[in-house]
Amino acid sequence: MARKFFVGGNWKMNGTTESVKSIVEGLNKAQLDPNTEVVIAPPALYLLLVREQLDPKIEVAAQNVFDKPNGAFTGEISVSQLKDSNITWAILGHSERRTILGESDAVVASKTKYATDAGVSVIWCCGESLEEREADKTLDVITGQLKAVSDKIGGPEGWKKIVIAYEPIWAIGTGKVASTAQAQEVHAAIRKWLRENVGESVAEETRILYGGSVNGKNCKELATQPDIDGFLVGGASLKPEFVDIINSKQ
Ligand code: PGA
């Protein structure tokens, strides 16, 4: 089964009502490759605005979701609130939440399990720091993060609602993109890990995205790699070149 190319736009904590409307308008007017699945993650405050104005072919993601049904959790958003608002995806385990907000592997795994069980799909992120790469620990770090989520998710059913984003921390927002060889090597290792630890069908069907300084210029070469099934894009997702990234397989 061919994996459908997938491009996510992670707007992080950027935008105003005006700029959000203008990006949405640009996407609605653009010619987007129908063979690419596109998901946009605006800041929580703009989720509803984006969902109302964006072409329904494009799905909308929250940048976080909590792992409790409802109640006294100030500042959090629940899975059922996302579903109620037609927000069908969440980004979880982004390195900015792991490092700045202190989310552990266990917290990320719990949120991922909670969301996927309730029917919200997850862009689940993993990635190593520069120190870890230089100490030759990249694959240990990635497989440790994978194991934590996999232990919680269990078998193939849960994995159907997960897209993996490999985002080396040293490449995020730095302009220092991983080389195609570096990215492909880790993507292949993730797929191998899935094959050996979860199963053949999950390994074959799960999309593995690359994220970290993807732009309109470097996307085409990265997209040629056999295990790169799309991108998670930060900075460039706020710019017109995001359309070129969506169309990078054309
Ligand atoms: P970047 O961010 O494209 O700005 O490097 C990627 C991400 O954090 O998802």
XYZ file of C-alpha atoms and ligand atoms in Angstrom:
259
model
C 0.000 0.000 0.000
C 1.475 3.356 -1.025
C 1.715 5.829 1.820
C -0.054 9.105 1.075
C 2.348 12.048 1.205
C 1.607 14.239 4.227
C 2.540 17.843 4.964
C 1.813 19.486 8.298
C 2.158 23.192 9.030
C 3.077 23.977 12.619
C 2.469 27.672 13.181
C 3.689 27.460 16.788
C 2.953 30.644 18.787
C 2.748 32.916 15.753
C 0.083 34.958 14.067
C -2.678 37.501 14.564
C -6.286 37.393 13.417
C -5.248 39.302 10.336
C -2.233 37.176 9.404
C -4.129 33.948 10.110
C -6.931 34.990 7.765
C -4.457 35.914 5.082
C -2.569 32.578 5.247
C -5.875 30.687 5.134
C -6.982 32.698 2.131
C -3.702 31.928 0.368
C -4.115 28.195 0.982
C -7.727 28.217 -0.152
C -6.732 29.811 -3.459
C -3.620 27.712 -4.098
C -3.391 24.699 -6.389
C -2.506 21.921 -3.954
C -1.422 18.450 -5.013
C -4.521 16.290 -4.391
C -2.200 13.390 -3.543
C -0.870 15.207 -0.485
C -2.706 15.190 2.829
C -2.399 18.632 4.432
C -2.904 19.484 8.103
C -2.478 22.944 9.630
C -1.769 23.559 13.320
C -2.570 27.143 14.360
C -2.295 28.404 17.941
C -5.249 27.238 20.077
C -6.871 30.655 20.043
C -7.266 30.501 16.246
C -8.318 26.861 15.826
C -11.991 27.671 15.310
C -11.339 30.622 13.040
C -9.080 28.510 10.844
C -11.505 25.583 10.813
C -14.368 27.867 9.780
C -12.482 29.600 6.970
C -10.144 26.914 5.646
C -11.008 24.685 2.687
C -12.533 21.531 4.222
C -10.044 19.372 2.285
C -7.379 20.590 4.716
C -7.573 19.268 8.264
C -6.747 21.298 11.356
C -4.561 20.218 14.283
C -4.145 21.483 17.821
C -0.548 21.903 18.997
C -1.319 20.031 22.221
C -4.153 18.173 23.941
C -4.633 16.935 27.505
C -5.074 13.331 28.636
C -8.080 13.767 30.929
C -11.735 13.883 29.844
C -12.638 17.248 31.455
C -12.478 19.061 34.771
C -10.171 21.231 36.814
C -7.181 21.493 34.458
C -6.634 25.188 33.973
C -5.231 26.105 30.596
C -5.731 22.701 28.986
C -7.947 21.601 26.088
C -9.640 18.189 25.992
C -9.875 15.677 23.180
C -13.667 15.902 23.218
C -13.480 19.692 22.859
C -11.283 19.264 19.786
C -13.710 16.772 18.291
C -16.658 19.036 19.122
C -14.898 21.777 17.136
C -14.052 19.515 14.180
C -10.350 19.623 14.992
C -9.264 16.144 13.981
C -5.521 16.164 14.677
C -3.084 17.092 17.455
C 0.695 17.515 17.430
C 2.190 15.747 20.439
C 5.734 15.338 21.706
C 7.154 18.319 19.854
C 10.672 18.979 21.147
C 9.667 22.495 22.212
C 7.096 20.953 24.556
C 9.486 18.240 25.670
C 12.342 20.637 26.451
C 10.698 23.974 27.337
C 7.501 22.663 28.945
C 9.152 19.579 30.445
C 6.915 16.917 28.884
C 8.434 13.494 29.509
C 8.231 10.443 27.226
C 5.561 9.097 29.595
C 3.420 12.249 29.423
C 3.669 12.340 25.625
C 2.790 8.647 25.410
C -0.209 9.071 27.697
C -1.549 12.014 25.696
C -0.994 10.121 22.437
C -2.884 7.103 23.739
C -5.718 9.243 25.049
C -6.135 11.177 21.799
C -5.937 8.206 19.437
C -8.334 6.127 21.553
C -10.857 8.950 21.361
C -10.480 9.351 17.596
C -8.146 12.337 17.260
C -5.153 11.601 15.011
C -1.688 12.494 16.242
C 1.457 13.872 14.640
C 3.848 12.327 17.133
C 7.284 13.953 17.185
C 10.670 12.587 18.111
C 14.237 13.779 17.643
C 17.698 14.058 19.120
C 19.660 17.068 20.336
C 22.986 18.110 18.824
C 24.870 16.719 21.845
C 23.100 13.389 21.446
C 23.921 13.242 17.716
C 27.542 14.129 18.326
C 27.759 11.418 20.987
C 26.412 8.921 18.418
C 23.250 8.428 20.448
C 20.688 9.426 17.796
C 19.159 6.005 17.283
C 19.148 5.221 21.021
C 17.225 8.425 21.711
C 14.722 7.863 18.912
C 14.081 4.230 19.764
C 13.685 5.132 23.446
C 11.030 7.716 22.523
C 9.364 5.205 20.181
C 9.324 2.486 22.819
C 7.627 4.756 25.350
C 4.771 5.543 22.974
C 4.586 2.050 21.509
C 4.260 0.406 24.941
C 1.245 2.598 25.594
C -0.372 2.351 22.142
C -0.078 -1.402 21.849
C -1.036 -3.006 18.542
C -1.790 -1.829 15.000
C -5.221 -0.250 15.702
C -3.788 2.747 17.593
C -0.962 3.211 15.085
C -3.501 3.813 12.311
C -4.112 7.239 13.861
C -0.446 8.196 14.223
C 1.947 9.944 11.867
C 5.539 10.089 13.084
C 7.568 13.272 12.667
C 11.328 12.910 12.965
C 12.635 16.340 13.891
C 16.281 16.624 14.906
C 16.304 19.406 17.495
C 19.434 20.963 15.986
C 17.569 21.438 12.697
C 14.445 23.100 14.098
C 14.272 26.808 13.347
C 18.013 26.944 12.743
C 18.145 26.945 8.953
C 20.410 23.894 9.318
C 18.414 21.165 7.577
C 19.459 17.516 7.948
C 21.033 16.148 4.794
C 18.860 13.782 2.782
C 21.192 10.950 3.831
C 20.964 11.868 7.529
C 17.168 12.074 7.386
C 16.707 8.913 5.314
C 18.994 6.969 7.666
C 16.884 7.802 10.723
C 13.582 7.308 8.865
C 14.698 3.849 7.734
C 15.761 3.034 11.301
C 12.350 4.106 12.633
C 10.604 1.914 10.064
C 12.880 -1.004 10.940
C 12.132 -0.523 14.625
C 8.394 -0.552 13.891
C 8.778 -3.709 11.781
C 10.669 -5.524 14.524
C 8.700 -4.270 17.509
C 5.159 -3.587 16.324
C 4.611 -5.396 13.045
C 4.993 -5.425 9.287
C 1.738 -3.616 8.463
C 2.398 -0.750 10.884
C 5.943 -0.404 9.512
C 4.679 -0.296 5.928
C 1.690 1.978 6.501
C 2.887 4.549 9.037
C 3.916 7.853 7.493
C 7.255 9.185 8.743
C 7.678 12.939 8.216
C 10.869 14.929 8.359
C 10.845 18.263 10.190
C 13.525 20.879 10.800
C 14.225 23.861 8.510
C 12.260 22.430 5.574
C 11.705 25.097 2.941
C 10.533 25.532 -0.619
C 14.030 24.805 -1.905
C 15.222 21.770 0.060
C 11.893 19.897 0.116
C 12.103 18.331 -3.343
C 15.292 16.419 -2.736
C 14.204 15.244 0.714
C 10.907 14.066 -0.796
C 12.722 11.677 -3.143
C 13.854 9.482 -0.266
C 12.042 6.153 0.078
C 11.246 6.526 3.786
C 10.412 10.246 3.846
C 6.622 10.406 3.560
C 6.197 14.127 4.027
C 7.154 17.043 6.234
C 6.295 18.877 9.412
C 7.040 22.501 8.651
C 7.445 25.359 11.114
C 8.690 28.717 9.863
C 8.034 28.077 6.156
C 4.418 27.078 6.858
C 3.689 30.758 7.538
C 4.963 31.774 4.104
C 3.763 31.315 0.514
C 6.524 28.715 -0.067
C 4.455 26.307 2.059
C 2.486 25.589 -1.133
C 5.712 24.482 -2.864
C 6.399 22.131 0.052
C 2.889 20.651 -0.214
C 3.530 20.142 -3.936
C 7.078 18.836 -3.516
C 6.256 15.409 -4.969
C 4.941 16.900 -8.229
P 11.041 24.726 11.410
O 10.199 23.958 12.554
O 10.486 24.254 10.087
O 10.802 26.188 11.660
O 12.464 24.326 11.578
C 9.806 22.634 12.386
C 9.002 22.177 13.581
O 9.353 22.539 14.712
O 7.988 21.462 13.441
